[in-house]
């Protein structure tokens, strides 16, 4: 609405504004905290999956060695361990998929809030606001981010 009024009727190319939406800023902080938590979980899961992959390779080699020397009971034990580890790996993968879905959704919501804040400005102030918000997120500076959204301060 603001962009339409400013652009079409007033022919103003650049317009900055000040806005105060505390609930939106609180939602933004909640989503950013969620993103941080999900990213740390993602890293932990990736490390666990890598560890399990190494263990799976070892068990396959041990099971094959047991088969070659005729230790069928030992081979069965290794394959049972391998099956259990494989099931753990599948479970971790499902958790990782859900984590990824949640992460993407949180990032989309952060982007929506930034775009809404940008829609209150027109022209160069809009693009500066969006870039400043993204920089503040990368620096993990939530206070600066809320000030940028509210005041358009860079």
mmCIF file of C-alpha atoms in Angstrom:
data_model
loop_
_atom_site.group_PDB
_atom_site.id
_atom_site.type_symbol
_atom_site.label_atom_id
_atom_site.label_comp_id
_atom_site.label_asym_id
_atom_site.label_seq_id
_atom_site.Cartn_x
_atom_site.Cartn_y
_atom_site.Cartn_z
ATOM 1 C CA UNK A 1 0.000 0.000 0.000
ATOM 2 C CA UNK A 2 2.754 2.415 0.990
ATOM 3 C CA UNK A 3 4.835 1.589 -2.049
ATOM 4 C CA UNK A 4 1.843 1.960 -4.334
ATOM 5 C CA UNK A 5 0.847 5.349 -2.892
ATOM 6 C CA UNK A 6 4.346 6.750 -2.913
ATOM 7 C CA UNK A 7 5.287 5.466 -6.327
ATOM 8 C CA UNK A 8 2.112 6.002 -8.344
ATOM 9 C CA UNK A 9 0.525 9.068 -6.811
ATOM 10 C CA UNK A 10 3.354 11.017 -5.250
ATOM 11 C CA UNK A 11 6.135 10.035 -7.688
ATOM 12 C CA UNK A 12 8.653 9.692 -4.868
ATOM 13 C CA UNK A 13 11.470 7.301 -5.706
ATOM 14 C CA UNK A 14 13.107 7.038 -2.269
ATOM 15 C CA UNK A 15 11.246 6.949 1.025
ATOM 16 C CA UNK A 16 12.405 5.774 4.399
ATOM 17 C CA UNK A 17 10.154 5.383 7.413
ATOM 18 C CA UNK A 18 10.097 4.583 11.105
ATOM 19 C CA UNK A 19 7.882 1.819 12.413
ATOM 20 C CA UNK A 20 7.336 0.125 15.736
ATOM 21 C CA UNK A 21 6.085 -3.442 15.721
ATOM 22 C CA UNK A 22 7.324 -5.059 18.969
ATOM 23 C CA UNK A 23 5.434 -8.337 18.385
ATOM 24 C CA UNK A 24 7.075 -8.700 14.953
ATOM 25 C CA UNK A 25 10.517 -8.029 16.415
ATOM 26 C CA UNK A 26 9.849 -10.607 19.136
ATOM 27 C CA UNK A 27 8.758 -13.134 16.502
ATOM 28 C CA UNK A 28 11.901 -12.371 14.506
ATOM 29 C CA UNK A 29 14.098 -12.969 17.555
ATOM 30 C CA UNK A 30 12.252 -16.230 18.233
ATOM 31 C CA UNK A 31 12.828 -17.420 14.662
ATOM 32 C CA UNK A 32 16.496 -16.452 14.694
ATOM 33 C CA UNK A 33 17.035 -18.300 17.980
ATOM 34 C CA UNK A 34 15.261 -21.279 16.456
ATOM 35 C CA UNK A 35 17.539 -21.134 13.407
ATOM 36 C CA UNK A 36 20.623 -21.103 15.643
ATOM 37 C CA UNK A 37 19.398 -24.100 17.637
ATOM 38 C CA UNK A 38 18.483 -26.037 14.509
ATOM 39 C CA UNK A 39 21.880 -25.347 12.948
ATOM 40 C CA UNK A 40 23.701 -26.634 16.029
ATOM 41 C CA UNK A 41 21.528 -29.772 16.029
ATOM 42 C CA UNK A 42 22.248 -30.209 12.330
ATOM 43 C CA UNK A 43 25.998 -30.088 12.939
ATOM 44 C CA UNK A 44 25.755 -32.578 15.793
ATOM 45 C CA UNK A 45 23.668 -34.964 13.679
ATOM 46 C CA UNK A 46 26.112 -34.719 10.784
ATOM 47 C CA UNK A 47 28.969 -35.677 13.114
ATOM 48 C CA UNK A 48 27.006 -38.627 14.514
ATOM 49 C CA UNK A 49 26.122 -39.859 11.031
ATOM 50 C CA UNK A 50 29.776 -39.659 9.996
ATOM 51 C CA UNK A 51 30.806 -41.649 13.094
ATOM 52 C CA UNK A 52 28.155 -44.287 12.389
ATOM 53 C CA UNK A 53 29.265 -44.563 8.763
ATOM 54 C CA UNK A 54 32.804 -45.350 9.890
ATOM 55 C CA UNK A 55 31.519 -47.952 12.357
ATOM 56 C CA UNK A 56 29.383 -49.546 9.620
ATOM 57 C CA UNK A 57 32.406 -49.930 7.351
ATOM 58 C CA UNK A 58 34.364 -51.575 10.176
ATOM 59 C CA UNK A 59 31.533 -53.999 10.925
ATOM 60 C CA UNK A 60 31.209 -54.999 7.269
ATOM 61 C CA UNK A 61 34.934 -55.768 7.099
ATOM 62 C CA UNK A 62 34.840 -57.718 10.381
ATOM 63 C CA UNK A 63 31.777 -59.705 9.289
ATOM 64 C CA UNK A 64 33.470 -60.587 5.998
ATOM 65 C CA UNK A 65 36.654 -61.607 7.823
ATOM 66 C CA UNK A 66 34.612 -63.801 10.187
ATOM 67 C CA UNK A 67 32.904 -65.420 7.184
ATOM 68 C CA UNK A 68 36.235 -66.130 5.512
ATOM 69 C CA UNK A 69 37.669 -67.850 8.580
ATOM 70 C CA UNK A 70 34.465 -69.831 9.140
ATOM 71 C CA UNK A 71 33.295 -68.108 12.347
ATOM 72 C CA UNK A 72 29.596 -68.110 11.467
ATOM 73 C CA UNK A 73 28.377 -67.188 14.986
ATOM 74 C CA UNK A 74 30.768 -64.226 15.115
ATOM 75 C CA UNK A 75 29.695 -63.237 11.605
ATOM 76 C CA UNK A 76 26.025 -63.281 12.707
ATOM 77 C CA UNK A 77 26.895 -61.108 15.707
ATOM 78 C CA UNK A 78 28.624 -58.578 13.457
ATOM 79 C CA UNK A 79 25.677 -58.516 11.065
ATOM 80 C CA UNK A 80 23.238 -58.065 13.968
ATOM 81 C CA UNK A 81 25.343 -55.143 15.211
ATOM 82 C CA UNK A 82 25.445 -53.822 11.665
ATOM 83 C CA UNK A 83 21.662 -54.047 11.392
ATOM 84 C CA UNK A 84 21.177 -52.177 14.683
ATOM 85 C CA UNK A 85 23.634 -49.482 13.623
ATOM 86 C CA UNK A 86 21.933 -49.191 10.253
ATOM 87 C CA UNK A 87 18.564 -48.694 11.979
ATOM 88 C CA UNK A 88 20.138 -45.993 14.163
ATOM 89 C CA UNK A 89 21.471 -44.326 11.038
ATOM 90 C CA UNK A 90 18.025 -44.364 9.427
ATOM 91 C CA UNK A 91 16.491 -42.830 12.565
ATOM 92 C CA UNK A 92 19.152 -40.106 12.644
ATOM 93 C CA UNK A 93 18.520 -39.400 8.973
ATOM 94 C CA UNK A 94 14.781 -38.977 9.622
ATOM 95 C CA UNK A 95 15.562 -36.588 12.479
ATOM 96 C CA UNK A 96 17.934 -34.697 10.203
ATOM 97 C CA UNK A 97 15.238 -34.408 7.512
ATOM 98 C CA UNK A 98 12.750 -33.005 10.026
ATOM 99 C CA UNK A 99 15.415 -30.649 11.334
ATOM 100 C CA UNK A 100 16.057 -29.419 7.801
ATOM 101 C CA UNK A 101 12.340 -28.853 7.212
ATOM 102 C CA UNK A 102 12.065 -26.850 10.438
ATOM 103 C CA UNK A 103 15.182 -24.856 9.551
ATOM 104 C CA UNK A 104 13.867 -23.955 6.105
ATOM 105 C CA UNK A 105 10.524 -22.884 7.586
ATOM 106 C CA UNK A 106 12.207 -20.680 10.196
ATOM 107 C CA UNK A 107 14.423 -19.083 7.549
ATOM 108 C CA UNK A 108 11.375 -18.413 5.383
ATOM 109 C CA UNK A 109 9.653 -16.674 8.294
ATOM 110 C CA UNK A 110 12.734 -14.529 8.974
ATOM 111 C CA UNK A 111 12.776 -13.550 5.314
ATOM 112 C CA UNK A 112 9.049 -12.681 5.389
ATOM 113 C CA UNK A 113 9.554 -10.354 8.354
ATOM 114 C CA UNK A 114 12.502 -8.646 6.653
ATOM 115 C CA UNK A 115 10.507 -8.260 3.432
ATOM 116 C CA UNK A 116 7.597 -6.736 5.359
ATOM 117 C CA UNK A 117 9.952 -4.233 6.965
ATOM 118 C CA UNK A 118 11.355 -3.471 3.516
ATOM 119 C CA UNK A 119 7.869 -2.881 2.137
ATOM 120 C CA UNK A 120 7.537 0.104 4.474
ATOM 121 C CA UNK A 121 10.296 1.805 2.515
ATOM 122 C CA UNK A 122 10.738 2.658 -1.140
ATOM 123 C CA UNK A 123 13.790 2.717 -3.384
ATOM 124 C CA UNK A 124 17.297 2.810 -1.983
ATOM 125 C CA UNK A 125 16.202 2.805 1.701
ATOM 126 C CA UNK A 126 14.357 -0.463 1.044
ATOM 127 C CA UNK A 127 17.367 -2.242 -0.444
ATOM 128 C CA UNK A 128 19.655 -0.802 2.252
ATOM 129 C CA UNK A 129 17.309 -2.050 4.957
ATOM 130 C CA UNK A 130 17.198 -5.573 3.536
ATOM 131 C CA UNK A 131 20.982 -5.738 3.157
ATOM 132 C CA UNK A 132 21.521 -4.294 6.643
ATOM 133 C CA UNK A 133 19.114 -6.833 8.149
ATOM 134 C CA UNK A 134 20.944 -9.703 6.506
ATOM 135 C CA UNK A 135 24.300 -8.351 7.721
ATOM 136 C CA UNK A 136 22.946 -8.005 11.268
ATOM 137 C CA UNK A 137 21.725 -11.610 11.146
ATOM 138 C CA UNK A 138 25.136 -12.817 9.970
ATOM 139 C CA UNK A 139 26.763 -10.876 12.825
ATOM 140 C CA UNK A 140 24.142 -12.325 15.200
ATOM 141 C CA UNK A 141 23.325 -8.815 16.431
ATOM 142 C CA UNK A 142 19.631 -8.972 17.342
ATOM 143 C CA UNK A 143 19.549 -5.508 18.931
ATOM 144 C CA UNK A 144 20.866 -3.922 15.749
ATOM 145 C CA UNK A 145 18.401 -5.973 13.734
ATOM 146 C CA UNK A 146 15.398 -4.744 15.706
ATOM 147 C CA UNK A 147 16.666 -1.154 15.438
ATOM 148 C CA UNK A 148 17.125 -1.519 11.673
ATOM 149 C CA UNK A 149 13.595 -2.861 11.253
ATOM 150 C CA UNK A 150 12.040 -0.206 13.479
ATOM 151 C CA UNK A 151 13.986 2.860 12.494
ATOM 152 C CA UNK A 152 15.557 1.915 9.211
ATOM 153 C CA UNK A 153 18.875 2.701 10.889
ATOM 154 C CA UNK A 154 21.908 1.185 9.229
#
